[in-house]
Every structure is written in structure tokens, then in C-alpha cells.
XYZ file of N, CA, C and O in Angstrom:
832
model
N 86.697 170.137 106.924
C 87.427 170.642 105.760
C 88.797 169.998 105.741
O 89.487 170.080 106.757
N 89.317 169.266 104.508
C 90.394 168.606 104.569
C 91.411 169.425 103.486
O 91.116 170.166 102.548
N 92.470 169.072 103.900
C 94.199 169.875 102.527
C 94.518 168.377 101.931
O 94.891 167.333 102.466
N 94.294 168.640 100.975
C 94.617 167.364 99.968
C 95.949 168.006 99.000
O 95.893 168.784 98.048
N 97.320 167.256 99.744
C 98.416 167.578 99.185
C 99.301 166.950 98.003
O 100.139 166.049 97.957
N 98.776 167.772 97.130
C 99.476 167.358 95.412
C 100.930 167.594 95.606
O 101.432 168.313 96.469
N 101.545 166.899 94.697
C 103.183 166.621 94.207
C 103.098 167.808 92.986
O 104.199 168.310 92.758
N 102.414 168.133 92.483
C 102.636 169.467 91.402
C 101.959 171.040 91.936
O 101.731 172.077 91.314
N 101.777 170.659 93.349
C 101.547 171.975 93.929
C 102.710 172.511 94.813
O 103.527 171.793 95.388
N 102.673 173.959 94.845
C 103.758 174.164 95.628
C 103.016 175.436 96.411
O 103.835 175.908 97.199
N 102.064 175.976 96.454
C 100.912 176.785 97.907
C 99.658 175.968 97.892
O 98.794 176.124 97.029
N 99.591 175.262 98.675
C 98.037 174.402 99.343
C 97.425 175.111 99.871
O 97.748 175.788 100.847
N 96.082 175.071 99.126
C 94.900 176.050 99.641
C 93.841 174.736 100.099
O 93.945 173.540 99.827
N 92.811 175.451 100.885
C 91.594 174.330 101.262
C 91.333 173.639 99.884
O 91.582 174.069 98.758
N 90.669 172.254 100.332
C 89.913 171.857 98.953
C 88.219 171.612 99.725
O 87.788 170.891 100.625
N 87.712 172.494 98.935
C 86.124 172.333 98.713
C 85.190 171.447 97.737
O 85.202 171.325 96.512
N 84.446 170.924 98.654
C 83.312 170.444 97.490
C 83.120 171.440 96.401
O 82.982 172.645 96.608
N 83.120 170.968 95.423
C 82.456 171.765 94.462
C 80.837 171.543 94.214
O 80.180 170.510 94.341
N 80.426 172.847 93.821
C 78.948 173.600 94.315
C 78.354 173.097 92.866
O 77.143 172.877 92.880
N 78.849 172.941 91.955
C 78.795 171.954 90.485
C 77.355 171.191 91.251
O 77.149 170.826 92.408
N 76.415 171.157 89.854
C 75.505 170.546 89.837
C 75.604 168.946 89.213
O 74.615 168.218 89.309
N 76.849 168.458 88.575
C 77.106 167.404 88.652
C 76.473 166.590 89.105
O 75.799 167.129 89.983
N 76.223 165.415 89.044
C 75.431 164.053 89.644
C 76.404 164.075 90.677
O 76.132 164.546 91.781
N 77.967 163.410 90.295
C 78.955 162.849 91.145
C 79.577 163.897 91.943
O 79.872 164.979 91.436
N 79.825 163.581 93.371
C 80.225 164.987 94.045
C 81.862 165.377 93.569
O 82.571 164.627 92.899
N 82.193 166.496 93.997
C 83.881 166.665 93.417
C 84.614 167.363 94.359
O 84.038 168.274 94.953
N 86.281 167.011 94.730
C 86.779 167.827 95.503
C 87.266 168.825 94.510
O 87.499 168.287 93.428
N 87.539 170.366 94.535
C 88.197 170.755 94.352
C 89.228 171.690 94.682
O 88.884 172.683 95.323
N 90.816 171.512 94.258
C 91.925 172.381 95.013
C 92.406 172.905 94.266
O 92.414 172.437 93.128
N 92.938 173.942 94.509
C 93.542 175.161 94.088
C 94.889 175.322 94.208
O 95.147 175.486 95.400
N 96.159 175.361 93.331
C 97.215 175.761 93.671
C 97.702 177.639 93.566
O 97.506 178.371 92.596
N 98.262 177.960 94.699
C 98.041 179.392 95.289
C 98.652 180.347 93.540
O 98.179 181.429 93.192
N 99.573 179.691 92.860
C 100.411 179.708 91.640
C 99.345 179.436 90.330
O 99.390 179.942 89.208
N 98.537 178.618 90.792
C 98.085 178.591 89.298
C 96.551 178.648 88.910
O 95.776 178.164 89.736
N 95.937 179.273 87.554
C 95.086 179.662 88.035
C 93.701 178.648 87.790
O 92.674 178.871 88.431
N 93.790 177.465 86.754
C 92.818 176.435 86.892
C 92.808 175.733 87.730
O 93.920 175.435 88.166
N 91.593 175.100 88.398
C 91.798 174.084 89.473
C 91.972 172.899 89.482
O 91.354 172.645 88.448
N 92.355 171.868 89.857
C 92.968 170.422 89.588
C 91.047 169.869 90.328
O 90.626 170.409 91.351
N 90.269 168.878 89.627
C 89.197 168.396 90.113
C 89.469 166.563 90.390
O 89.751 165.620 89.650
N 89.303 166.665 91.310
C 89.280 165.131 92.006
C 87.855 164.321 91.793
O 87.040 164.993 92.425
N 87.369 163.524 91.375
C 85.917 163.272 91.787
C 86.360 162.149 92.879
O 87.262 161.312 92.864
N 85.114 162.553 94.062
C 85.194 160.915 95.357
C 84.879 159.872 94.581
O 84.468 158.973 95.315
N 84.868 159.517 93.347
C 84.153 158.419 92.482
C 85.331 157.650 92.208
O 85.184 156.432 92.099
N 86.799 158.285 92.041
C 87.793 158.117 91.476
C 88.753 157.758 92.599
O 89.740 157.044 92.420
N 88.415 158.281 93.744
C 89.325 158.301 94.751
C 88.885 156.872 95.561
O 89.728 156.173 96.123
N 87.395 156.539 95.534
C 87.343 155.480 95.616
C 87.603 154.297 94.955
O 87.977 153.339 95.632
N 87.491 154.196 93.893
C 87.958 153.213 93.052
C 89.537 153.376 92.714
O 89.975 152.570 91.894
N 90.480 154.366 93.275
C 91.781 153.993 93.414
C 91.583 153.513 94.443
O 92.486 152.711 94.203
N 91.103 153.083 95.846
C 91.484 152.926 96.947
C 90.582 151.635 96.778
O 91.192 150.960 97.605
N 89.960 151.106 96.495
C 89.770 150.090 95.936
C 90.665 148.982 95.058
O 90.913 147.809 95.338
N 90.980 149.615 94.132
C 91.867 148.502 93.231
C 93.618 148.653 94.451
O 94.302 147.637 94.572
N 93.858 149.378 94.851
C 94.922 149.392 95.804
C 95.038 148.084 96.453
O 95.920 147.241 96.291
N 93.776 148.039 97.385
C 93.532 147.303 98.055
C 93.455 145.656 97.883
O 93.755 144.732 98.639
N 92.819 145.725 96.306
C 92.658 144.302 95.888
C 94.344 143.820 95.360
O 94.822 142.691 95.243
N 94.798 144.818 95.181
C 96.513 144.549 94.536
C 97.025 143.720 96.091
O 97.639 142.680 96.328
N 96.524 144.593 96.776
C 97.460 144.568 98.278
C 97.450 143.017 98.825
O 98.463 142.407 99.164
N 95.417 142.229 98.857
C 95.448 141.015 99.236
C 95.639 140.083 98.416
O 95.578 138.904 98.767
N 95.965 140.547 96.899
C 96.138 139.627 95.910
C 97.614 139.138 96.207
O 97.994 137.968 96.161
N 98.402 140.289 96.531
C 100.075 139.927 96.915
C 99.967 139.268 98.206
O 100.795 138.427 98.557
N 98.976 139.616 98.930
C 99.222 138.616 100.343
C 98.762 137.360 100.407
O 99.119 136.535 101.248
N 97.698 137.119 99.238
C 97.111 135.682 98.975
C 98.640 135.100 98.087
O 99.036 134.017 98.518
N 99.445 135.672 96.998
C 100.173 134.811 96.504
C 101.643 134.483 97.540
O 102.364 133.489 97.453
N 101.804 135.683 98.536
C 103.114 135.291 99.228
C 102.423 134.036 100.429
O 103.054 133.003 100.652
N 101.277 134.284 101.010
C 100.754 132.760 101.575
C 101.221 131.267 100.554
O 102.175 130.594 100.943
N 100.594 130.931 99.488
C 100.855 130.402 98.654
C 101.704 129.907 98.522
O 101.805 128.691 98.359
N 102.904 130.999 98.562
C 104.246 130.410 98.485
C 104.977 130.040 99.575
O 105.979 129.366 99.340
N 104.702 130.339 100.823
C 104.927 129.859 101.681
C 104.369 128.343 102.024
O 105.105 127.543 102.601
N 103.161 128.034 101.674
C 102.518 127.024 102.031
C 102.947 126.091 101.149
O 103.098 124.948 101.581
N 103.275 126.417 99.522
C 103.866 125.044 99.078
C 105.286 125.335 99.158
O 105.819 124.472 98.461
N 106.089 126.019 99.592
C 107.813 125.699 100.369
C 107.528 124.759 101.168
O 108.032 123.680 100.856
N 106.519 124.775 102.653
C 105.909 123.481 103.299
C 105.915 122.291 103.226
O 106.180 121.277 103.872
N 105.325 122.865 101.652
C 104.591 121.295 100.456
C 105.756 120.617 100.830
O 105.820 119.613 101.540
N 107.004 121.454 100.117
C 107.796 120.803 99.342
C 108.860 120.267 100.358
O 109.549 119.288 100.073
N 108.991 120.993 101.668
C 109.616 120.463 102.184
C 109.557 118.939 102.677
O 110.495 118.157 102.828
N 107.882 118.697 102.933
C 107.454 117.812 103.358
C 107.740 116.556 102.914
O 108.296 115.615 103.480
N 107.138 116.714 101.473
C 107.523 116.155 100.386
C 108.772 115.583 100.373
O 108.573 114.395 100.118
N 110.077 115.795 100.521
C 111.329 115.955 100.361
C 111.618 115.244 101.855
O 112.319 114.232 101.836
N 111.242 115.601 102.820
C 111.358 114.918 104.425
C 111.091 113.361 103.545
O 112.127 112.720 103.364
N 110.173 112.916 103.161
C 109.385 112.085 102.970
C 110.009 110.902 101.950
O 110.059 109.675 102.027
N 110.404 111.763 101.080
C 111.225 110.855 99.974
C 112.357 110.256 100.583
O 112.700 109.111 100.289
N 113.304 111.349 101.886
C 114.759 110.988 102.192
C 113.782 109.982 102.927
O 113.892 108.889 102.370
N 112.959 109.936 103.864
C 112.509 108.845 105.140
C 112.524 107.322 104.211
O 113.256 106.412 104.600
N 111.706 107.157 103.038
C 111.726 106.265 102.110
C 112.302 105.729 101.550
O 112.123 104.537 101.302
N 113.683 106.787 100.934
C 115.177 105.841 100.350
C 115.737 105.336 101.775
O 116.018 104.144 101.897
N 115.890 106.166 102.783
C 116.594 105.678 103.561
C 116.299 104.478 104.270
O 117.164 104.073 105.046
N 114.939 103.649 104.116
C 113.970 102.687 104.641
C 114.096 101.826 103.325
O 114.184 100.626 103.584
N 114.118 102.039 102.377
C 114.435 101.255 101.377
C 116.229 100.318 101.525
O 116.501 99.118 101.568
N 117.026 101.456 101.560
C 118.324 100.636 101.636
C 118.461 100.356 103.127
O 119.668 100.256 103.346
N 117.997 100.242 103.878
C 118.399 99.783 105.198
C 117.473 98.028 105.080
O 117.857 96.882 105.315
N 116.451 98.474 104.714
C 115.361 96.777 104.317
C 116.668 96.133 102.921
O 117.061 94.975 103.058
N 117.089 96.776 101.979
C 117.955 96.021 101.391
C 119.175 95.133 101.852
O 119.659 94.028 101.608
N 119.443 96.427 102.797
C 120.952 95.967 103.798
C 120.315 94.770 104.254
O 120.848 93.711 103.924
N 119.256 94.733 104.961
C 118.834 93.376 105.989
C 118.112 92.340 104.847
O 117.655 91.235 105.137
N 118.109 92.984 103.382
C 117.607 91.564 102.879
C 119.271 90.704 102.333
O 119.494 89.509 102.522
N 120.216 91.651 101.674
C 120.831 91.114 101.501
C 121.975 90.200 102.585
O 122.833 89.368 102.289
N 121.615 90.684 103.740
C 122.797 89.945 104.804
C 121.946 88.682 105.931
O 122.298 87.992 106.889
N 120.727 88.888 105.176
C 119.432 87.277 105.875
C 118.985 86.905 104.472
O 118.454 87.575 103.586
N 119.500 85.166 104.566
C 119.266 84.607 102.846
C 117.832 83.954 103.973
O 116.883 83.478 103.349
N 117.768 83.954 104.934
C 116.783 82.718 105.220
C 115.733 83.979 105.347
O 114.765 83.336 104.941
N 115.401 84.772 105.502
C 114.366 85.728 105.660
C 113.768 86.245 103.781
O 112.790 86.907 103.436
N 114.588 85.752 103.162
C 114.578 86.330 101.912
C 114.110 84.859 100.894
O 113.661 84.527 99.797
N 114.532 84.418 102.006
C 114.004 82.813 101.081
C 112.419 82.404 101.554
O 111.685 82.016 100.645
N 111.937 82.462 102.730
C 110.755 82.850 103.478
C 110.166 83.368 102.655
O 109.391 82.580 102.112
N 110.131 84.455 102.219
C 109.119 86.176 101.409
C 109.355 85.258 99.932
O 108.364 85.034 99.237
N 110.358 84.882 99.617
C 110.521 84.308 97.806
C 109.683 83.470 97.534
O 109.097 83.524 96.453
N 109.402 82.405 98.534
C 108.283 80.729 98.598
C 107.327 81.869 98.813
O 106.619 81.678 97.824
N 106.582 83.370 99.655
C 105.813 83.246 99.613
C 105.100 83.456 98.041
O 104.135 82.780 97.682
N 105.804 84.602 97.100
C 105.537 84.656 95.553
C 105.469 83.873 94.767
O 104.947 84.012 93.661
N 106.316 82.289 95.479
C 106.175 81.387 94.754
C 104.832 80.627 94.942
O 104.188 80.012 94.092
N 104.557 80.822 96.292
C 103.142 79.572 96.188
C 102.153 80.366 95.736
O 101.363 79.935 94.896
N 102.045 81.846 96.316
C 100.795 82.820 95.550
C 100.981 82.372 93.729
O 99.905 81.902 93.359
N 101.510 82.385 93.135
C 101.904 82.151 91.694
C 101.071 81.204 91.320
O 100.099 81.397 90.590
N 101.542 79.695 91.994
C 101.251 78.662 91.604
C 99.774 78.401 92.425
O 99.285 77.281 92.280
N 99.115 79.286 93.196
C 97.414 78.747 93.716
C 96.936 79.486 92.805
O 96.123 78.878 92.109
N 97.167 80.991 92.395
C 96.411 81.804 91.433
C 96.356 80.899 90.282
O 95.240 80.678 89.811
N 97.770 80.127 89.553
C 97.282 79.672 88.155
C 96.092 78.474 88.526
O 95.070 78.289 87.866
N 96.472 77.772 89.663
C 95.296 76.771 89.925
C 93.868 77.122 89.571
O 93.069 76.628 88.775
N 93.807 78.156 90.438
C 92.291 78.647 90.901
C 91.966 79.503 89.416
O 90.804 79.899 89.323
N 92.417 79.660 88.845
C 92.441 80.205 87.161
C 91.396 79.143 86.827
O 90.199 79.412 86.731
N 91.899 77.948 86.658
C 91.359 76.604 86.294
C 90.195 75.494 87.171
O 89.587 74.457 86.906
N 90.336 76.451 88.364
C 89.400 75.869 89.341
C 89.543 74.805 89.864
O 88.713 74.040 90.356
N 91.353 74.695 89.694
C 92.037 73.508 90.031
C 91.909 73.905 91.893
O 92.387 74.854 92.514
N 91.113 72.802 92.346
C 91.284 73.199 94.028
C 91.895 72.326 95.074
O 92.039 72.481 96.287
N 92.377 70.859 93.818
C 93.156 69.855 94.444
C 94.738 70.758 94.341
O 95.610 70.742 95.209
N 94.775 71.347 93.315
C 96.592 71.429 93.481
C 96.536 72.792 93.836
O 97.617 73.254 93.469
N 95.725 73.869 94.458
C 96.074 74.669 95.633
C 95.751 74.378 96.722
O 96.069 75.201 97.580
N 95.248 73.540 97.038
C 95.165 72.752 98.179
C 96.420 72.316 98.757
O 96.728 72.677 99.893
N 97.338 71.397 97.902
C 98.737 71.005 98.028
C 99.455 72.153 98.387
O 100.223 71.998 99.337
N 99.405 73.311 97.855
C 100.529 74.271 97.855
C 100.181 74.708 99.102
O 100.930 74.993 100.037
N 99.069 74.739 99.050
C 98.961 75.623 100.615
C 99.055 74.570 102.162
O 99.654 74.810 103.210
N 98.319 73.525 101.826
C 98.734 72.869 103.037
C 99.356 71.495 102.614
O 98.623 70.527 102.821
N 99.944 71.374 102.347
C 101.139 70.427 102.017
C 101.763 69.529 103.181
O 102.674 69.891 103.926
N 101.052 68.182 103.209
C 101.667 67.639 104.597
C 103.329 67.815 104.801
O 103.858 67.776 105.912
N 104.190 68.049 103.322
C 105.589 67.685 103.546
C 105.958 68.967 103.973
O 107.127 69.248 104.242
N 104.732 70.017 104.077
C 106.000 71.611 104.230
C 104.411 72.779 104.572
O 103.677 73.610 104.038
N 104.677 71.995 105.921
C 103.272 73.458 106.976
C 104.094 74.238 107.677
O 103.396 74.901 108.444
N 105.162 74.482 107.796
C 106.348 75.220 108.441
C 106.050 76.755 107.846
O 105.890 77.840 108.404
N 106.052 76.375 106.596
C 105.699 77.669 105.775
C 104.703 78.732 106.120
O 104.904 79.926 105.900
N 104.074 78.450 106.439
C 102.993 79.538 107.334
C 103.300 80.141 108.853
O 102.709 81.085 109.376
N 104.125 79.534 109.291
C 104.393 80.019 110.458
C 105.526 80.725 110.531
O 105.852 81.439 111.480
N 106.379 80.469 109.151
C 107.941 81.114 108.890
C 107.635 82.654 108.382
O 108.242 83.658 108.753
N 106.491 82.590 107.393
C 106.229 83.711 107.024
C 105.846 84.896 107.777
O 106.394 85.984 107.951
N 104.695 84.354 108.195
C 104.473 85.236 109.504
C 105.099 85.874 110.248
O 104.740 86.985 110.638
N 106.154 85.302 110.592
C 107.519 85.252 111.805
C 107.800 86.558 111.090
O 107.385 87.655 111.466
N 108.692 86.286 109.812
C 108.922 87.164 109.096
C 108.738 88.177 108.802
O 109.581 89.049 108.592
N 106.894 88.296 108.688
C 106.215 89.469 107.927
C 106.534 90.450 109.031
O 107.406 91.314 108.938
N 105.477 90.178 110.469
C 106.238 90.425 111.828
C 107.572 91.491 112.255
O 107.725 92.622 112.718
N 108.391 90.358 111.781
C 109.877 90.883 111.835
C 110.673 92.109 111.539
O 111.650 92.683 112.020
N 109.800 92.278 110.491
C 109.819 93.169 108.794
C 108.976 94.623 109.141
O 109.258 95.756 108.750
N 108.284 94.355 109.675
C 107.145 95.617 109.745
C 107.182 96.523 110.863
O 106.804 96.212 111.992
N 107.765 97.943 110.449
C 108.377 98.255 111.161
C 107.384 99.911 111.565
O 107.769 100.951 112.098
N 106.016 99.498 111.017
C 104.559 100.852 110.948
C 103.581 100.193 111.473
O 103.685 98.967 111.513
N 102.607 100.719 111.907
C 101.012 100.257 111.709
C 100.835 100.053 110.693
O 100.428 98.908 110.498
N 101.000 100.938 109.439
C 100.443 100.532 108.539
C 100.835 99.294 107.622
O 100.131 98.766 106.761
N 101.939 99.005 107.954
C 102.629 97.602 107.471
C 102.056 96.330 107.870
O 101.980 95.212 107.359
N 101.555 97.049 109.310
C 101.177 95.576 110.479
C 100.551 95.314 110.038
O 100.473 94.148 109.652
N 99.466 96.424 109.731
C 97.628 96.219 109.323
C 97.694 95.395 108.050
O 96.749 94.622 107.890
N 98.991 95.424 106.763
C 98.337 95.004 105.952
C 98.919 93.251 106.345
O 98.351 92.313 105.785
N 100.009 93.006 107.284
C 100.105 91.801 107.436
C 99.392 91.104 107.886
O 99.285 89.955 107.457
N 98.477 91.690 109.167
C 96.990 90.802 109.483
C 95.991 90.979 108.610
O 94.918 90.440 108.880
N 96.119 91.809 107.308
C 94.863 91.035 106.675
C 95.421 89.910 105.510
O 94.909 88.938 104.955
N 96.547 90.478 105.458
C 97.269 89.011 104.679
C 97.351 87.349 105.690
O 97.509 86.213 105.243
N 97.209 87.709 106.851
C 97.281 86.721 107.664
C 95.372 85.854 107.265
O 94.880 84.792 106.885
N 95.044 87.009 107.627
C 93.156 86.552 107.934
C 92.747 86.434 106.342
O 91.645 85.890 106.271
N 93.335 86.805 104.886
C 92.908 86.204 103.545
C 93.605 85.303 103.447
O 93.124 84.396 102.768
N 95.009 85.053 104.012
C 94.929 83.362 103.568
C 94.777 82.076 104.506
O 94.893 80.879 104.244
N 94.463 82.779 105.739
C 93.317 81.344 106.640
C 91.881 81.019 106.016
O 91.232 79.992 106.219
N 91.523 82.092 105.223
C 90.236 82.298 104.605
C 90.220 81.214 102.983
O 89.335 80.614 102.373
N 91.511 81.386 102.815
C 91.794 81.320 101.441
C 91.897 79.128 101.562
O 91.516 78.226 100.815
N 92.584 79.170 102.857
C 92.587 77.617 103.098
C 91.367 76.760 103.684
O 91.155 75.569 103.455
N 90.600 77.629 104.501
C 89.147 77.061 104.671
C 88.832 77.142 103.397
O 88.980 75.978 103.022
N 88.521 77.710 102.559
C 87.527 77.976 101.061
C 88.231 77.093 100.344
O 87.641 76.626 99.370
N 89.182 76.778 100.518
C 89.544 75.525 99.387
C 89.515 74.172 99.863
O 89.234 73.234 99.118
N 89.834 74.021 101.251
C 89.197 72.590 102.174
C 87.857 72.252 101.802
O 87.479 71.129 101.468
N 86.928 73.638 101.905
C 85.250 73.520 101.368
C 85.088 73.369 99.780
O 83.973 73.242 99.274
N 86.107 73.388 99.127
C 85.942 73.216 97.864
C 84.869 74.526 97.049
O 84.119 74.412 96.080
N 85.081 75.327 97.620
C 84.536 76.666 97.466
C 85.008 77.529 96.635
O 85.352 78.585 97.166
N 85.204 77.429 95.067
C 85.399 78.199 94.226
C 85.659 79.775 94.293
O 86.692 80.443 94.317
N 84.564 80.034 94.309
C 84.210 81.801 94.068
C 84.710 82.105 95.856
O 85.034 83.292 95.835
N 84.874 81.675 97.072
C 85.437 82.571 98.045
C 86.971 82.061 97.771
O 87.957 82.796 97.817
N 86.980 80.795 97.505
C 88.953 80.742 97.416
C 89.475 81.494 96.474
O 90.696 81.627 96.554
N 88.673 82.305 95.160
C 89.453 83.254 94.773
C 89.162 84.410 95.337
O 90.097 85.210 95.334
N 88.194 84.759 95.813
C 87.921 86.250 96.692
C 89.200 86.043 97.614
O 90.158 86.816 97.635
N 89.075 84.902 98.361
C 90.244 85.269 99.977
C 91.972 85.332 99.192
O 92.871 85.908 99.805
N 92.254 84.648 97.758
C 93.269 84.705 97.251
C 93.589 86.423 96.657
O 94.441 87.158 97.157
N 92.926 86.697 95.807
C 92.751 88.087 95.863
C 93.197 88.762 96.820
O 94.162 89.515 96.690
N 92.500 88.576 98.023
C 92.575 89.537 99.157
C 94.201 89.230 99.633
O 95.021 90.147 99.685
N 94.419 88.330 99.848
C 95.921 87.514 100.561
C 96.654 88.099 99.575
O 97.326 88.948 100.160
N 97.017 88.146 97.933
C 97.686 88.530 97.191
C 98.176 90.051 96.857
O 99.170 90.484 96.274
N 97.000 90.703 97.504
C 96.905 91.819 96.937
C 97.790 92.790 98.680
O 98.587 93.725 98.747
N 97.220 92.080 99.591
C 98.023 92.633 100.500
C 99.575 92.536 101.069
O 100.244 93.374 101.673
N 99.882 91.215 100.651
C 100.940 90.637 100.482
C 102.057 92.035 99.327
O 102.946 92.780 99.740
N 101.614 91.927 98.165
C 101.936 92.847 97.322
C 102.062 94.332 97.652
O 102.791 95.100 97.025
N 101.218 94.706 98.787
C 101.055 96.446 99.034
C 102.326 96.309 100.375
O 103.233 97.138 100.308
N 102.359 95.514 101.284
C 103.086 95.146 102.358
C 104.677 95.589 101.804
O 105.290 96.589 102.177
N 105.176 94.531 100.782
C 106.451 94.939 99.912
C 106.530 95.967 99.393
O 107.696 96.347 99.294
N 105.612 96.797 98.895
C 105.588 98.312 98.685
C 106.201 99.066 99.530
O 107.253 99.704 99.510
N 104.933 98.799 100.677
C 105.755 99.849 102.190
C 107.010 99.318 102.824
O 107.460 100.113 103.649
N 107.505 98.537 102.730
C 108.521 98.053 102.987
C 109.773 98.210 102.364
O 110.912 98.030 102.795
N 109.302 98.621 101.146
C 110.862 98.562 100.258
C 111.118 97.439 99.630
O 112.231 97.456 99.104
N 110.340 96.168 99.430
C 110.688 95.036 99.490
C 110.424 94.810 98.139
O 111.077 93.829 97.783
N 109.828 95.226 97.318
C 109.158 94.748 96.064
C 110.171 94.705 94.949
O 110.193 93.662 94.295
N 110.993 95.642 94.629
C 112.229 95.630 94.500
C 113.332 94.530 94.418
O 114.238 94.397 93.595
N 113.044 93.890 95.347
C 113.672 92.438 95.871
C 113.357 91.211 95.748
O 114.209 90.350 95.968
N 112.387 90.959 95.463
C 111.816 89.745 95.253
C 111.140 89.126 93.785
O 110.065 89.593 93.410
N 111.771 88.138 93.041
C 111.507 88.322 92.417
C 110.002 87.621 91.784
O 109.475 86.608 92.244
N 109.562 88.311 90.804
C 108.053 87.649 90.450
C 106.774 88.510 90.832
O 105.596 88.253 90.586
N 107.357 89.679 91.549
C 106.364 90.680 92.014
C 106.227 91.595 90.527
O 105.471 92.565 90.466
């Protein structure tokens, strides 16, 4: 037997099932003062204690939420300062090395001039650009450079595949090989291009 204590009662008497032939069972209590009885059904008392409940994890699912994207955002925000601040420090070192900056400039310049070649299926004059008896220095300067510059894995990674598409890119045009000297140019161009991304560098150079 339970006392189920109302805010508009002021003598609490037992509350009994009611003996009601009703389908749904019912509490009912009695205030000692008054003379109808206040009827509860358990039908009602469950379904307040129900929707209570769903209020309760609905507020604990949205304060998670908000905690988790404050996280977001902090992260986010870590991330942007790590990036400007990697941006002007690669500026600082492009603008105070002309020879490191002149290196990365020939390389946009010769990518330029093999792509319009290989446009035309010209494979004598990317041939020249790329191995050029008067100027093979160029491949080994770059490198040096790219190297120099890369300051992630993920920077490295894209400099060895820029390394391995354009050894690819100079066999396929020695072979007079059309369709792979533009596949390995592609590949060399396109990583070359993502490299200056992560770097900060793209910004800087011009022709990108």
C-alpha cells in the first residue's frame, strides 16, 4: 500500500486501487478535507514517466552534441592556426632563398611547356625540355629542393611519386610512347601541384 502525496492536499489518506470495473486499473486518493476523490489512472502515470524520460535523454543526446562539436571546432581552429602559421614561415623561406624559388619556378615552367607538347604529340620537344643536354642539373636541383621543403610524410609521399612520374614520364618519351608519356605527365603534374598545396607554396609560384 503506497501515500501518493498531492500539492492540493493538505490530510493524506492511503491510496487504493479502485474496485471500478474499468478495463484500466486506477489509483485512488482521498483528501481527509474534501469530499470527491482525485483518480490517477497507472496508464497516465506511465506515460508521464515515459515522456519525462525521453525529454531527459533527448537533453543528454543534445548537451553531448554540443560538446562534441566545441571539439569539432576546436580542432578545426588548432588546424587552421597550424596552416597559416606553415604558410608564412614557407613564405618567409621562399622569399629570403631566390635560388630555391627559382628551382620550384623552372619546375612550372618545363611542366607547362611538355604538357603543351604532348597536347600535340610533340615528343621531340618534350624530350628537349626534359632531358636537355645543356641543362640535366635540373632534376637533381629539384629534388634537392622538394626534399628540403617537405617538412610531413605526407609531403614526402607526394614528392616520391612526383619523383617516380617523371622518371616514368622520361622513359615514355625516350620510347616514343604517346599514351604512357601523358599518363606519367599527368601523374608528375598533378603531384607536383598537390605537394605546393601542402606546403603553402602554390600561392607563390607563379603559373600554378
Amino acid at each position: 500500500m503506497s501515500t501518493l502525496f498531492l500539492s492540493n492536499a493538505q490530510v493524506f489518506l492511503p491510496c487504493l486501487p479502485s474496485t471500478s470495473s474499468t478495463q484500466h486499473h486506477q489509483i485512488v486518493c482521498k483528501a481527509g478535507n474534501e469530499s470527491s476523490p482525485i483518480v490517477i489512472s497507472r496508464r497516465s502515470i506511465s506515460l508521464n514517466l515515459t515522456a519525462t524520460a525521453a525529454a531527459l535523454f533527448n537533453a543528454f543526446d543534445r548537451a553531448n552534441a554540443a560538446i562534441l562539436e566545441a571539439d569539432d571546432d576546436e580542432e578545426l581552429l588548432e588546424k587552421v592556426k597550424k596552416d597559416r602559421k606553415k604558410r608564412l614561415e614557407m613564405q618567409g623561406f621562399i622569399n629570403s632563398s631566390a635560388k630555391e624559388t627559382a628551382f620550384l619556378q623552372d619546375v612550372v615552367y618545363k611542366l607547362s611547356k611538355i604538357g603543351q607538347a604532348l597536347e600535340k604529340d610533340d615528343l621531340s620537344t618534350a624530350t628537349s625540355v626534359l632531358v636537355s643536354s645543356k641543362d640535366t642539373e635540373w632534376l637533381k636541383n629539384v629534388n634537392s629542393t622538394l626534399n628540403k621543403l617537405s617538412s610531413n610524410d605526407e609531403e614526402k609521399t607526394e614528392v616520391d611519386i612526383f619523383n617516380l612520374s617523371l622518371g616514368s614520364l622520361i622513359t615514355s618519351v625516350s620510347k616514343n610512347d604517346v599514351k604512357a608519356s601523358k599518363v606519367a605527365f599527368v601523374a608528375s603534374a598533378s603531384a607536383f601541384e598537390k605537394w605546393t598545396a601542402l606546403t603553402g607554396l602554390d600561392g607563390q609560384l607563379k603559373g600554378l
